[in-house]
GROMACS .gro file of C-alpha atoms in nm:
model
  508
    1MET     CA    1  -4.782   6.025 -11.851
    2PRO     CA    2  -4.626   6.234 -12.155
    3PHE     CA    3  -4.406   6.049 -12.413
    4TYR     CA    4  -4.062   6.173 -12.485
    5HIS     CA    5  -3.889   6.070 -12.794
    6LYS     CA    6  -3.515   5.996 -12.766
    7SER     CA    7  -3.212   5.973 -13.013
    8PRO     CA    8  -3.127   5.582 -13.036
    9LYS     CA    9  -2.762   5.470 -12.859
   10THR     CA   10  -2.427   5.455 -13.003
   11ASN     CA   11  -2.293   5.070 -12.945
   12GLU     CA   12  -2.050   5.213 -12.762
   13GLU     CA   13  -2.352   5.369 -12.443
   14ILE     CA   14  -2.537   5.001 -12.544
   15GLY     CA   15  -2.198   4.808 -12.479
   16ASN     CA   16  -2.157   5.007 -12.163
   17GLU     CA   17  -2.484   4.947 -12.010
   18LEU     CA   18  -2.432   4.601 -12.088
   19GLU     CA   19  -2.210   4.604 -11.822
   20GLU     CA   20  -2.336   4.711 -11.570
   21GLN     CA   21  -2.571   4.531 -11.637
   22SER     CA   22  -2.354   4.197 -11.560
   23GLU     CA   23  -2.208   4.345 -11.281
   24ILE     CA   24  -2.528   4.384 -11.089
   25ILE     CA   25  -2.630   4.038 -11.193
   26ASP     CA   26  -2.334   3.969 -11.029
   27GLU     CA   27  -2.336   4.079 -10.754
   28LEU     CA   28  -2.722   4.012 -10.693
   29ALA     CA   29  -2.628   3.597 -10.748
   30SER     CA   30  -2.352   3.658 -10.493
   31LEU     CA   31  -2.620   3.808 -10.215
   32LEU     CA   32  -2.834   3.524 -10.361
   33GLU     CA   33  -2.605   3.255 -10.268
   34ASN     CA   34  -2.495   3.408  -9.986
   35ILE     CA   35  -2.858   3.433  -9.866
   36ASP     CA   36  -2.852   3.025  -9.968
   37LYS     CA   37  -2.603   2.935  -9.775
   38LYS     CA   38  -2.764   3.162  -9.464
   39LEU     CA   39  -3.054   2.972  -9.495
   40CYS     CA   40  -2.900   2.598  -9.527
   41ALA     CA   41  -2.688   2.769  -9.180
   42GLU     CA   42  -2.995   2.806  -8.990
   43THR     CA   43  -3.188   2.501  -9.133
   44ARG     CA   44  -2.874   2.275  -9.020
   45HIS     CA   45  -2.877   2.456  -8.655
   46VAL     CA   46  -3.323   2.389  -8.686
   47ASN     CA   47  -3.276   2.035  -8.751
   48MET     CA   48  -2.970   2.055  -8.462
   49VAL     CA   49  -3.232   2.121  -8.221
   50THR     CA   50  -3.516   1.923  -8.287
   51GLU     CA   51  -3.236   1.653  -8.273
   52THR     CA   52  -3.105   1.769  -7.948
   53LEU     CA   53  -3.507   1.788  -7.840
   54ASN     CA   54  -3.541   1.464  -7.946
   55SER     CA   55  -3.266   1.268  -7.803
   56GLY     CA   56  -3.377   1.338  -7.443
   57LYS     CA   57  -3.643   1.068  -7.542
   58ALA     CA   58  -3.478   0.856  -7.713
   59ILE     CA   59  -3.176   0.810  -7.493
   60TRP     CA   60  -3.409   0.697  -7.255
   61ARG     CA   61  -3.643   0.417  -7.505
   62ASN     CA   62  -3.513   0.055  -7.430
   63ASP     CA   63  -3.406  -0.116  -7.720
   64THR     CA   64  -3.664  -0.374  -7.604
   65SER     CA   65  -3.986  -0.147  -7.467
   66GLN     CA   66  -4.024   0.153  -7.664
   67ARG     CA   67  -4.101   0.318  -7.300
   68THR     CA   68  -4.016   0.726  -7.289
   69PHE     CA   69  -3.781   0.878  -7.113
   70GLN     CA   70  -4.122   1.030  -6.900
   71GLU     CA   71  -4.198   0.700  -6.842
   72ILE     CA   72  -3.880   0.551  -6.668
   73LYS     CA   73  -3.781   0.859  -6.546
   74GLU     CA   74  -4.111   0.895  -6.296
   75GLU     CA   75  -4.034   0.522  -6.237
   76ILE     CA   76  -3.708   0.556  -6.058
   77ALA     CA   77  -3.858   0.850  -5.941
   78ARG     CA   78  -4.102   0.655  -5.725
   79TYR     CA   79  -3.829   0.509  -5.540
   80GLY     CA   80  -3.776   0.879  -5.351
   81ASP     CA   81  -3.954   0.683  -5.014
   82VAL     CA   82  -3.742   0.374  -5.054
   83ALA     CA   83  -3.450   0.533  -5.068
   84LYS     CA   84  -3.509   0.813  -4.793
   85ALA     CA   85  -3.560   0.476  -4.568
   86ILE     CA   86  -3.199   0.299  -4.680
   87ILE     CA   87  -3.013   0.633  -4.606
   88ASP     CA   88  -3.193   0.703  -4.280
   89LEU     CA   89  -3.165   0.372  -4.154
   90ALA     CA   90  -2.817   0.370  -4.310
   91VAL     CA   91  -2.645   0.703  -4.170
   92TYR     CA   92  -2.886   0.849  -3.849
   93GLY     CA   93  -3.082   0.487  -3.744
   94LYS     CA   94  -3.040   0.153  -3.562
   95ALA     CA   95  -2.773   0.036  -3.895
   96GLN     CA   96  -2.505   0.355  -3.796
   97ASN     CA   97  -2.192   0.260  -3.838
   98ARG     CA   98  -2.290  -0.116  -3.831
   99SER     CA   99  -2.035  -0.202  -4.174
  100TYR     CA  100  -1.710   0.018  -3.916
  101GLU     CA  101  -1.806  -0.169  -3.639
  102ARG     CA  102  -1.845  -0.530  -3.822
  103LEU     CA  103  -1.500  -0.468  -4.064
  104ALA     CA  104  -1.331  -0.361  -3.696
  105LEU     CA  105  -1.385  -0.713  -3.590
  106LEU     CA  106  -1.253  -0.889  -3.846
  107VAL     CA  107  -0.899  -0.726  -3.920
  108ASP     CA  108  -0.887  -0.709  -3.499
  109THR     CA  109  -0.921  -1.091  -3.517
  110VAL     CA  110  -0.754  -1.169  -3.870
  111GLY     CA  111  -0.506  -0.876  -3.963
  112SER     CA  112  -0.332  -0.869  -4.271
  113ARG     CA  113  -0.504  -1.142  -4.548
  114LEU     CA  114  -0.232  -1.169  -4.808
  115SER     CA  115  -0.323  -1.403  -5.058
  116GLY     CA  116  -0.189  -1.787  -4.987
  117SER     CA  117  -0.183  -1.676  -4.643
  118LYS     CA  118  -0.359  -1.845  -4.344
  119GLY     CA  119  -0.473  -1.534  -4.235
  120LEU     CA  120  -0.697  -1.464  -4.555
  121GLU     CA  121  -0.870  -1.857  -4.513
  122LYS     CA  122  -0.961  -1.764  -4.212
  123ALA     CA  123  -1.121  -1.427  -4.295
  124ILE     CA  124  -1.290  -1.640  -4.564
  125GLN     CA  125  -1.405  -1.909  -4.337
  126ILE     CA  126  -1.522  -1.626  -4.078
  127MET     CA  127  -1.673  -1.449  -4.399
  128CYS     CA  128  -1.938  -1.716  -4.496
  129GLN     CA  129  -2.079  -1.801  -4.172
  130ASN     CA  130  -2.161  -1.434  -4.092
  131LEU     CA  131  -2.317  -1.427  -4.392
  132LYS     CA  132  -2.547  -1.649  -4.314
  133GLU     CA  133  -2.604  -1.544  -3.927
  134ASP     CA  134  -2.709  -1.229  -4.130
  135GLY     CA  135  -3.017  -1.405  -4.284
  136LEU     CA  136  -2.856  -1.413  -4.589
  137GLU     CA  137  -2.925  -1.616  -4.915
  138ASN     CA  138  -2.701  -1.868  -5.163
  139VAL     CA  139  -2.421  -1.826  -4.948
  140HIS     CA  140  -2.146  -2.014  -5.045
  141LEU     CA  141  -1.783  -1.984  -5.175
  142GLU     CA  142  -1.619  -2.075  -5.513
  143PRO     CA  143  -1.297  -2.262  -5.503
  144VAL     CA  144  -0.982  -2.063  -5.716
  145LYS     CA  145  -0.683  -2.141  -5.690
  146ILE     CA  146  -0.432  -1.813  -5.605
  147PRO     CA  147  -0.068  -1.710  -5.542
  148HIS     CA  148   0.113  -1.778  -5.264
  149TRP     CA  149   0.430  -1.530  -5.175
  150GLU     CA  150   0.592  -1.449  -4.891
  151ARG     CA  151   0.785  -1.141  -4.837
  152GLY     CA  152   1.027  -1.338  -4.545
  153GLU     CA  153   1.349  -1.100  -4.374
  154GLU     CA  154   1.416  -0.838  -4.611
  155SER     CA  155   1.648  -0.524  -4.511
  156ALA     CA  156   1.836  -0.219  -4.665
  157MET     CA  157   2.135  -0.038  -4.585
  158MET     CA  158   2.313   0.224  -4.711
  159LEU     CA  159   2.714   0.207  -4.703
  160GLU     CA  160   2.839   0.475  -4.865
  161PRO     CA  161   2.839   0.835  -4.836
  162ARG     CA  162   2.776   0.708  -4.471
  163LYS     CA  163   2.540   0.413  -4.323
  164GLN     CA  164   2.207   0.463  -4.319
  165LYS     CA  165   1.882   0.213  -4.303
  166MET     CA  166   1.606   0.238  -4.479
  167ALA     CA  167   1.270   0.139  -4.502
  168ILE     CA  168   1.159  -0.105  -4.751
  169LEU     CA  169   0.855  -0.309  -4.888
  170GLY     CA  170   0.892  -0.635  -5.100
  171LEU     CA  171   0.765  -0.633  -5.436
  172GLY     CA  172   0.471  -0.881  -5.416
  173SER     CA  173   0.597  -1.227  -5.602
  174SER     CA  174   0.988  -1.023  -5.609
  175ILE     CA  175   1.224  -1.349  -5.575
  176GLY     CA  176   1.497  -1.257  -5.283
  177THR     CA  177   1.863  -1.220  -5.315
  178PRO     CA  178   2.128  -1.441  -5.177
  179PRO     CA  179   2.154  -1.525  -4.823
  180GLU     CA  180   2.483  -1.276  -4.832
  181GLY     CA  181   2.264  -1.020  -5.033
  182ILE     CA  182   2.344  -0.767  -5.278
  183THR     CA  183   2.566  -0.518  -5.198
  184ALA     CA  184   2.625  -0.268  -5.550
  185GLU     CA  185   2.635   0.090  -5.673
  186VAL     CA  186   2.320   0.266  -5.644
  187LEU     CA  187   2.216   0.442  -6.013
  188VAL     CA  188   1.944   0.699  -5.915
  189VAL     CA  189   1.705   0.781  -6.259
  190THR     CA  190   1.360   0.946  -6.250
  191SER     CA  191   1.219   0.776  -6.575
  192PHE     CA  192   1.252   0.471  -6.805
  193ASP     CA  193   1.367   0.721  -7.067
  194GLU     CA  194   1.656   0.785  -6.839
  195LEU     CA  195   1.720   0.453  -6.778
  196GLN     CA  196   1.758   0.395  -7.155
  197LYS     CA  197   1.966   0.635  -7.207
  198ARG     CA  198   2.206   0.569  -6.880
  199ALA     CA  199   2.217   0.192  -6.992
  200GLN     CA  200   2.551   0.133  -6.985
  201GLU     CA  201   2.636   0.295  -6.650
  202ALA     CA  202   2.306   0.052  -6.523
  203ARG     CA  203   2.521  -0.280  -6.578
  204GLY     CA  204   2.573  -0.429  -6.176
  205LYS     CA  205   2.439  -0.121  -6.029
  206ILE     CA  206   2.135  -0.139  -5.814
  207VAL     CA  207   1.850   0.130  -5.979
  208VAL     CA  208   1.699   0.290  -5.840
  209TYR     CA  209   1.357   0.490  -6.003
  210ASN     CA  210   1.304   0.814  -5.833
  211GLN     CA  211   0.985   0.925  -6.091
  212PRO     CA  212   0.778   1.186  -5.913
  213TYR     CA  213   0.389   1.106  -5.809
  214THR     CA  214   0.151   1.268  -6.074
  215ASN     CA  215  -0.130   0.976  -6.014
  216TYR     CA  216  -0.158   0.677  -5.964
  217SER     CA  217  -0.263   0.496  -6.306
  218ASN     CA  218   0.035   0.708  -6.415
  219THR     CA  219   0.321   0.625  -6.188
  220VAL     CA  220   0.206   0.350  -6.085
  221LYS     CA  221   0.430   0.123  -6.398
  222TYR     CA  222   0.771   0.201  -6.225
  223ARG     CA  223   0.613  -0.044  -5.972
  224VAL     CA  224   0.503  -0.289  -6.224
  225GLN     CA  225   0.747  -0.314  -6.447
  226GLY     CA  226   1.067  -0.096  -6.306
  227ALA     CA  227   1.266  -0.478  -6.256
  228VAL     CA  228   1.164  -0.553  -6.596
  229GLU     CA  229   1.365  -0.220  -6.712
  230ALA     CA  230   1.571  -0.239  -6.492
  231ALA     CA  231   1.701  -0.628  -6.535
  232LYS     CA  232   1.736  -0.600  -6.929
  233VAL     CA  233   2.049  -0.345  -6.863
  234GLY     CA  234   2.267  -0.601  -6.656
  235ALA     CA  235   2.116  -0.465  -6.336
  236LEU     CA  236   2.144  -0.629  -6.020
  237ALA     CA  237   1.771  -0.501  -5.854
  238SER     CA  238   1.528  -0.183  -5.885
  239LEU     CA  239   1.448  -0.031  -5.555
  240ILE     CA  240   1.145   0.192  -5.661
  241ARG     CA  241   0.964   0.487  -5.499
  242SER     CA  242   0.649   0.425  -5.303
  243VAL     CA  243   0.396   0.481  -5.534
  244ALA     CA  244   0.197   0.722  -5.267
  245SER     CA  245   0.058   1.118  -5.280
  246PHE     CA  246   0.231   1.181  -4.993
  247SER     CA  247   0.513   0.984  -4.693
  248ILE     CA  248   0.537   1.008  -4.377
  249TYR     CA  249   0.875   0.784  -4.463
  250SER     CA  250   0.609   0.479  -4.533
  251PRO     CA  251   0.771   0.229  -4.778
  252HIS     CA  252   0.382   0.176  -5.017
  253THR     CA  253   0.415  -0.251  -5.174
  254GLY     CA  254   0.196  -0.402  -5.431
  255ILE     CA  255   0.273  -0.612  -5.749
  256GLN     CA  256   0.543  -0.627  -5.986
  257GLU     CA  257   0.575  -0.872  -6.310
  258TYR     CA  258   0.871  -1.045  -6.461
  259GLN     CA  259   0.875  -1.046  -6.798
  260ASP     CA  260   0.951  -1.426  -7.008
  261GLY     CA  261   1.288  -1.387  -7.183
  262VAL     CA  262   1.424  -1.150  -6.873
  263PRO     CA  263   1.605  -1.245  -6.659
  264GLN     CA  264   1.441  -1.181  -6.254
  265ILE     CA  265   1.612  -0.949  -6.013
  266PRO     CA  266   1.486  -0.833  -5.634
  267THR     CA  267   1.313  -0.548  -5.647
  268ALA     CA  268   1.133  -0.387  -5.345
  269CYS     CA  269   1.029  -0.002  -5.268
  270ILE     CA  270   1.148   0.218  -5.107
  271THR     CA  271   1.019   0.573  -4.922
  272VAL     CA  272   0.984   0.883  -5.109
  273GLU     CA  273   1.220   1.064  -4.879
  274ASP     CA  274   1.522   0.799  -4.949
  275ALA     CA  275   1.442   0.854  -5.298
  276GLU     CA  276   1.452   1.218  -5.330
  277MET     CA  277   1.725   1.199  -5.067
  278MET     CA  278   1.959   0.981  -5.293
  279SER     CA  279   1.858   1.210  -5.576
  280ARG     CA  280   2.016   1.486  -5.433
  281MET     CA  281   2.328   1.290  -5.280
  282VAL     CA  282   2.416   1.187  -5.644
  283SER     CA  283   2.321   1.516  -5.817
  284ARG     CA  284   2.644   1.634  -5.558
  285GLY     CA  285   2.837   1.374  -5.726
  286SER     CA  286   2.859   1.101  -5.418
  287LYS     CA  287   2.859   0.789  -5.458
  288ILE     CA  288   2.602   0.551  -5.294
  289VAL     CA  289   2.636   0.131  -5.221
  290ILE     CA  290   2.338  -0.070  -5.106
  291GLN     CA  291   2.326  -0.364  -4.917
  292LEU     CA  292   1.994  -0.538  -4.987
  293LYS     CA  293   1.865  -0.827  -4.819
  294MET     CA  294   1.559  -0.954  -4.935
  295GLY     CA  295   1.410  -1.311  -4.815
  296ALA     CA  296   1.143  -1.322  -5.032
  297LYS     CA  297   0.985  -1.640  -5.194
  298ASN     CA  298   0.761  -1.764  -5.387
  299TYR     CA  299   0.580  -2.116  -5.379
  300PRO     CA  300   0.281  -2.342  -5.561
  301ASP     CA  301  -0.055  -2.147  -5.610
  302ALA     CA  302  -0.285  -2.208  -5.266
  303ASP     CA  303  -0.662  -2.282  -5.212
  304SER     CA  304  -0.905  -2.038  -5.154
  305PHE     CA  305  -1.269  -1.897  -5.254
  306ASN     CA  306  -1.472  -1.637  -5.371
  307THR     CA  307  -1.705  -1.578  -5.165
  308VAL     CA  308  -2.121  -1.512  -5.209
  309ALA     CA  309  -2.440  -1.454  -5.113
  310GLU     CA  310  -2.771  -1.352  -5.227
  311ILE     CA  311  -3.117  -1.172  -5.256
  312ILE     CA  312  -3.293  -1.361  -5.486
  313GLY     CA  313  -3.523  -1.203  -5.727
  314SER     CA  314  -3.851  -1.206  -5.677
  315LYS     CA  315  -3.946  -1.125  -6.078
  316TYR     CA  316  -3.656  -1.165  -6.258
  317PRO     CA  317  -3.409  -1.378  -6.079
  318GLU     CA  318  -3.181  -1.526  -6.351
  319GLN     CA  319  -3.059  -1.184  -6.368
  320VAL     CA  320  -2.804  -0.986  -6.195
  321VAL     CA  321  -2.718  -0.709  -6.015
  322LEU     CA  322  -2.350  -0.710  -5.863
  323VAL     CA  323  -2.211  -0.589  -5.590
  324SER     CA  324  -1.906  -0.654  -5.474
  325GLY     CA  325  -1.504  -0.554  -5.339
  326HIS     CA  326  -1.246  -0.735  -5.259
  327LEU     CA  327  -1.132  -0.944  -4.926
  328ASP     CA  328  -0.791  -1.024  -4.908
  329SER     CA  329  -0.527  -0.751  -4.863
  330TRP     CA  330  -0.115  -0.707  -4.868
  331ASP     CA  331   0.010  -0.859  -4.539
  332VAL     CA  332   0.140  -0.503  -4.373
  333GLY     CA  333  -0.104  -0.309  -4.176
  334GLN     CA  334  -0.421  -0.419  -4.098
  335GLY     CA  335  -0.651  -0.428  -4.526
  336ALA     CA  336  -0.906  -0.247  -4.349
  337MET     CA  337  -0.893   0.042  -4.607
  338ASP     CA  338  -0.781  -0.141  -4.922
  339ASP     CA  339  -1.075  -0.303  -4.944
  340GLY     CA  340  -1.159  -0.471  -4.630
  341GLY     CA  341  -1.417  -0.080  -4.633
  342GLY     CA  342  -1.442  -0.177  -4.958
  343ALA     CA  343  -1.575  -0.554  -4.886
  344PHE     CA  344  -1.775  -0.404  -4.591
  345ILE     CA  345  -1.949  -0.157  -4.696
  346SER     CA  346  -2.112  -0.401  -5.027
  347TRP     CA  347  -2.218  -0.660  -4.763
  348GLU     CA  348  -2.383  -0.351  -4.592
  349ALA     CA  349  -2.572  -0.276  -4.883
  350LEU     CA  350  -2.750  -0.575  -4.841
  351SER     CA  351  -2.822  -0.609  -4.434
  352LEU     CA  352  -2.987  -0.266  -4.509
  353ILE     CA  353  -3.169  -0.395  -4.790
  354GLN     CA  354  -3.338  -0.662  -4.576
  355ASP     CA  355  -3.328  -0.526  -4.322
  356LEU     CA  356  -3.631  -0.255  -4.463
  357GLY     CA  357  -3.793  -0.631  -4.624
  358LEU     CA  358  -3.720  -0.534  -4.966
  359ARG     CA  359  -3.702  -0.841  -5.209
  360PRO     CA  360  -3.580  -0.631  -5.561
  361LYS     CA  361  -3.709  -0.799  -5.934
  362ARG     CA  362  -3.389  -0.851  -5.957
  363THR     CA  363  -3.128  -1.108  -5.769
  364LEU     CA  364  -2.820  -0.897  -5.586
  365ARG     CA  365  -2.515  -1.098  -5.551
  366LEU     CA  366  -2.233  -1.044  -5.283
  367VAL     CA  367  -1.934  -1.140  -5.451
  368LEU     CA  368  -1.630  -1.047  -5.174
  369TRP     CA  369  -1.324  -1.187  -5.430
  370THR     CA  370  -1.011  -1.361  -5.322
  371ALA     CA  371  -0.658  -1.254  -5.453
  372GLU     CA  372  -0.772  -0.921  -5.599
  373GLU     CA  373  -0.400  -0.753  -5.524
  374GLN     CA  374  -0.261  -1.067  -5.763
  375GLY     CA  375  -0.379  -0.947  -6.078
  376GLY     CA  376  -0.780  -0.977  -6.024
  377VAL     CA  377  -0.704  -1.334  -6.011
  378GLY     CA  378  -1.053  -1.508  -5.784
  379ALA     CA  379  -1.228  -1.242  -6.048
  380PHE     CA  380  -1.101  -1.380  -6.329
  381HIS     CA  381  -1.207  -1.737  -6.198
  382TYR     CA  382  -1.544  -1.631  -6.138
  383TYR     CA  383  -1.591  -1.453  -6.484
  384GLN     CA  384  -1.520  -1.792  -6.671
  385SER     CA  385  -1.711  -1.974  -6.448
  386HIS     CA  386  -1.989  -1.753  -6.537
  387LYS     CA  387  -1.940  -1.591  -6.815
  388ALA     CA  388  -2.213  -1.786  -7.034
  389ASN     CA  389  -2.538  -1.572  -6.805
  390ILE     CA  390  -2.301  -1.185  -6.929
  391SER     CA  391  -2.617  -1.130  -7.140
  392ASN     CA  392  -2.795  -1.165  -6.732
  393TYR     CA  393  -2.554  -0.875  -6.569
  394SER     CA  394  -2.758  -0.588  -6.513
  395LEU     CA  395  -2.524  -0.366  -6.359
  396VAL     CA  396  -2.115  -0.474  -6.207
  397MET     CA  397  -2.052  -0.247  -5.853
  398GLU     CA  398  -1.685  -0.264  -5.703
  399SER     CA  399  -1.555  -0.036  -5.443
  400ASP     CA  400  -1.216  -0.026  -5.421
  401ALA     CA  401  -1.093   0.301  -5.389
  402GLY     CA  402  -1.171   0.407  -4.997
  403THR     CA  403  -1.491   0.470  -4.889
  404PHE     CA  404  -1.445   0.743  -4.738
  405LEU     CA  405  -1.751   1.087  -4.832
  406PRO     CA  406  -1.844   0.960  -5.158
  407SER     CA  407  -1.761   1.288  -5.436
  408GLY     CA  408  -1.997   1.012  -5.649
  409LEU     CA  409  -2.085   0.718  -5.853
  410GLN     CA  410  -1.781   0.658  -6.201
  411PHE     CA  411  -2.038   0.475  -6.463
  412THR     CA  412  -1.932   0.298  -6.677
  413GLY     CA  413  -2.198   0.213  -7.041
  414SER     CA  414  -2.406   0.316  -7.282
  415ASP     CA  415  -2.544   0.669  -7.307
  416LYS     CA  416  -2.892   0.536  -7.230
  417ALA     CA  417  -2.753   0.342  -6.925
  418ARG     CA  418  -2.551   0.675  -6.789
  419ALA     CA  419  -2.894   0.879  -6.841
  420ILE     CA  420  -3.046   0.612  -6.654
  421MET     CA  421  -2.772   0.588  -6.372
  422LYS     CA  422  -2.823   0.981  -6.327
  423GLU     CA  423  -3.210   1.002  -6.194
  424VAL     CA  424  -3.083   0.684  -5.984
  425MET     CA  425  -2.840   0.929  -5.819
  426SER     CA  426  -3.086   1.156  -5.781
  427LEU     CA  427  -3.295   0.938  -5.506
  428LEU     CA  428  -2.877   1.049  -5.274
  429GLN     CA  429  -2.950   1.461  -5.304
  430PRO     CA  430  -3.037   1.383  -4.900
  431ILE     CA  431  -2.655   1.266  -4.811
  432ASN     CA  432  -2.572   1.543  -5.135
  433VAL     CA  433  -2.410   1.253  -5.317
  434THR     CA  434  -2.522   1.281  -5.623
  435GLN     CA  435  -2.260   1.331  -5.940
  436VAL     CA  436  -2.243   1.052  -6.152
  437PHE     CA  437  -1.820   1.055  -6.348
  438SER     CA  438  -1.731   0.885  -6.602
  439ALA     CA  439  -1.472   0.598  -6.612
  440GLY     CA  440  -1.682   0.334  -6.366
  441GLU     CA  441  -1.365   0.079  -6.343
  442GLY     CA  442  -1.239  -0.249  -6.046
  443THR     CA  443  -1.003  -0.445  -6.163
  444ASP     CA  444  -1.225  -0.722  -6.050
  445ILE     CA  445  -1.552  -0.623  -6.267
  446ASN     CA  446  -1.322  -0.494  -6.552
  447PHE     CA  447  -1.360  -0.850  -6.740
  448TRP     CA  448  -1.773  -0.767  -6.768
  449ILE     CA  449  -1.755  -0.428  -6.788
  450GLN     CA  450  -1.515  -0.528  -7.183
  451ASP     CA  451  -1.774  -0.766  -7.271
  452GLY     CA  452  -2.015  -0.367  -7.226
  453VAL     CA  453  -2.192  -0.498  -6.937
  454PRO     CA  454  -2.229  -0.164  -6.729
  455GLY     CA  455  -1.971  -0.072  -6.421
  456ALA     CA  456  -1.929   0.132  -6.145
  457SER     CA  457  -1.699   0.186  -5.873
  458LEU     CA  458  -1.720   0.455  -5.549
  459LEU     CA  459  -1.572   0.781  -5.600
  460ASP     CA  460  -1.408   0.939  -5.288
  461ASP     CA  461  -1.032   1.103  -5.200
  462LEU     CA  462  -0.765   0.958  -5.356
  463TYR     CA  463  -0.511   1.194  -5.196
  464LYS     CA  464  -0.641   1.004  -4.849
  465TYR     CA  465  -0.619   0.710  -5.036
  466PHE     CA  466  -0.300   0.732  -5.197
  467SER     CA  467  -0.192   0.853  -4.861
  468PHE     CA  468  -0.241   0.455  -4.659
  469HIS     CA  469  -0.264   0.255  -5.002
  470HIS     CA  470  -0.038  -0.079  -4.981
  471SER     CA  471   0.125   0.060  -4.659
  472ARG     CA  472   0.100  -0.038  -4.291
  473GLY     CA  473  -0.086   0.270  -4.202
  474ASP     CA  474  -0.347   0.096  -4.341
  475THR     CA  475  -0.587  -0.022  -4.026
  476MET     CA  476  -0.859   0.120  -3.872
  477THR     CA  477  -0.766   0.404  -3.767
  478ALA     CA  478  -0.770   0.571  -4.130
  479MET     CA  479  -1.081   0.479  -4.125
  480ASP     CA  480  -1.413   0.690  -4.056
  481PRO     CA  481  -1.754   0.509  -3.917
  482LYS     CA  482  -1.932   0.843  -4.044
  483GLN     CA  483  -1.807   0.863  -4.365
  484MET     CA  484  -1.857   0.437  -4.410
  485ASN     CA  485  -2.263   0.502  -4.314
  486VAL     CA  486  -2.265   0.800  -4.592
  487ALA     CA  487  -2.121   0.515  -4.867
  488ALA     CA  488  -2.264   0.211  -4.742
  489ALA     CA  489  -2.637   0.406  -4.802
  490VAL     CA  490  -2.528   0.538  -5.197
  491TRP     CA  491  -2.376   0.112  -5.241
  492ALA     CA  492  -2.693   0.029  -5.117
  493VAL     CA  493  -2.945   0.272  -5.301
  494VAL     CA  494  -2.795   0.202  -5.611
  495SER     CA  495  -2.827  -0.132  -5.664
  496TYR     CA  496  -3.107  -0.155  -5.473
  497VAL     CA  497  -3.342   0.049  -5.750
  498VAL     CA  498  -3.131  -0.142  -6.041
  499ALA     CA  499  -3.187  -0.423  -5.913
  500ASP     CA  500  -3.569  -0.355  -5.873
  501MET     CA  501  -3.632  -0.131  -6.180
  502GLU     CA  502  -3.841  -0.319  -6.439
  503GLU     CA  503  -3.547  -0.325  -6.715
  504MET     CA  504  -3.185  -0.436  -6.700
  505LEU     CA  505  -3.014  -0.080  -6.796
  506PRO     CA  506  -2.970  -0.048  -7.146
  507ARG     CA  507  -2.628  -0.151  -7.349
  508SER     CA  508  -2.438  -0.025  -7.596
   0.00000   0.00000   0.00000
């Protein structure tokens, strides 16, 4: 290439070139910075993917065993034939409808089973004998003192603007009225906030709550706290719209709670229909006067028992999978759904396992709680008596939300335990009940769950459940034997597999 001589550049030309080169360098630096950011982002993405892939193994690794995801999955898969045998026996075999028939015999014989009543104590004695005759092990009663309340005679009559008798059910632990009753004008509110805003109007009146039903957990606070909030603003009594998803002029009872330092006033539930009617009346400017009479009375605590039976574990008998329902009920209806069904599918789970000649490595313990409706009184006593062995409880289970066709299992526990439960529920594919939901809970097992023990509850049709819940409609007519068969199969498969696996469910 020929060499060409160039004349020297001026200072201005050199300055312009340097400025251009500086701009190019800045652009290159910016480009390199962007490339670096993209590379960092890609690296983070790769790391996240790697962690996600590895977590599938890590989540299944027991803190004490170093077993892998695949090993635990394969162990659970080996229970497929056992699960099918349980399902076949419960749903299609000689045990089908057994839990329904057992339940019908008890509730038709004894009726309702209110805390402190002779009906409950008779049911406990019958069940203890039934469990012994069924061949279960270590059948015994564990004593506990429980509340004793009776509703007595009760009535509500609307006197103004016209006369109409109203259906009511006094709420558990409520005091009664004077013999002549309480006659007063009504104040209708839809919330505690509205009550506070209208506090000056409430003094000397009967507060009627017409709160909308959203779901049970949000709405039940009006039943539990309604009397206390009304008493704080000087009301003479409170009437609460029944906490129900559906009504055919059916009052729904339940527990209510007084508060120290707040006057105790009588309280009862009324029907959805009457609550809405009174709300419409006052919106038109009508004055409503009601005469309320309640013979409710609280008595000294009564003697009662939690009922216990077991299939003792073959390898780790000191470790426990607890299966439960509560035997008590309210004093209306038969308590067939709440919670006769839950108690009897829990018994049925052990019967099915025993019928097949199975004995899990861990002890399967059936507990039929007393006085659940009064706030889990029997279960709290059991927890206090047994919590020293809390490290030996692998899983606590309670069925207390109906035994209709199950949607799946509600579960509370560590991520590792949840992953295991998903594999266990996959064994129920033959009856298409495989989902694992969050928030496993139950009044009687929450004491354990709050202390870190994994907990499970059966989930089914809650709309139907709260249509009958705590009402006169809670009878065997609400129950379906075929649906109970499926519920029992789910309960038996889950409890057996968890009790028989080589390791306990991991905790957080």
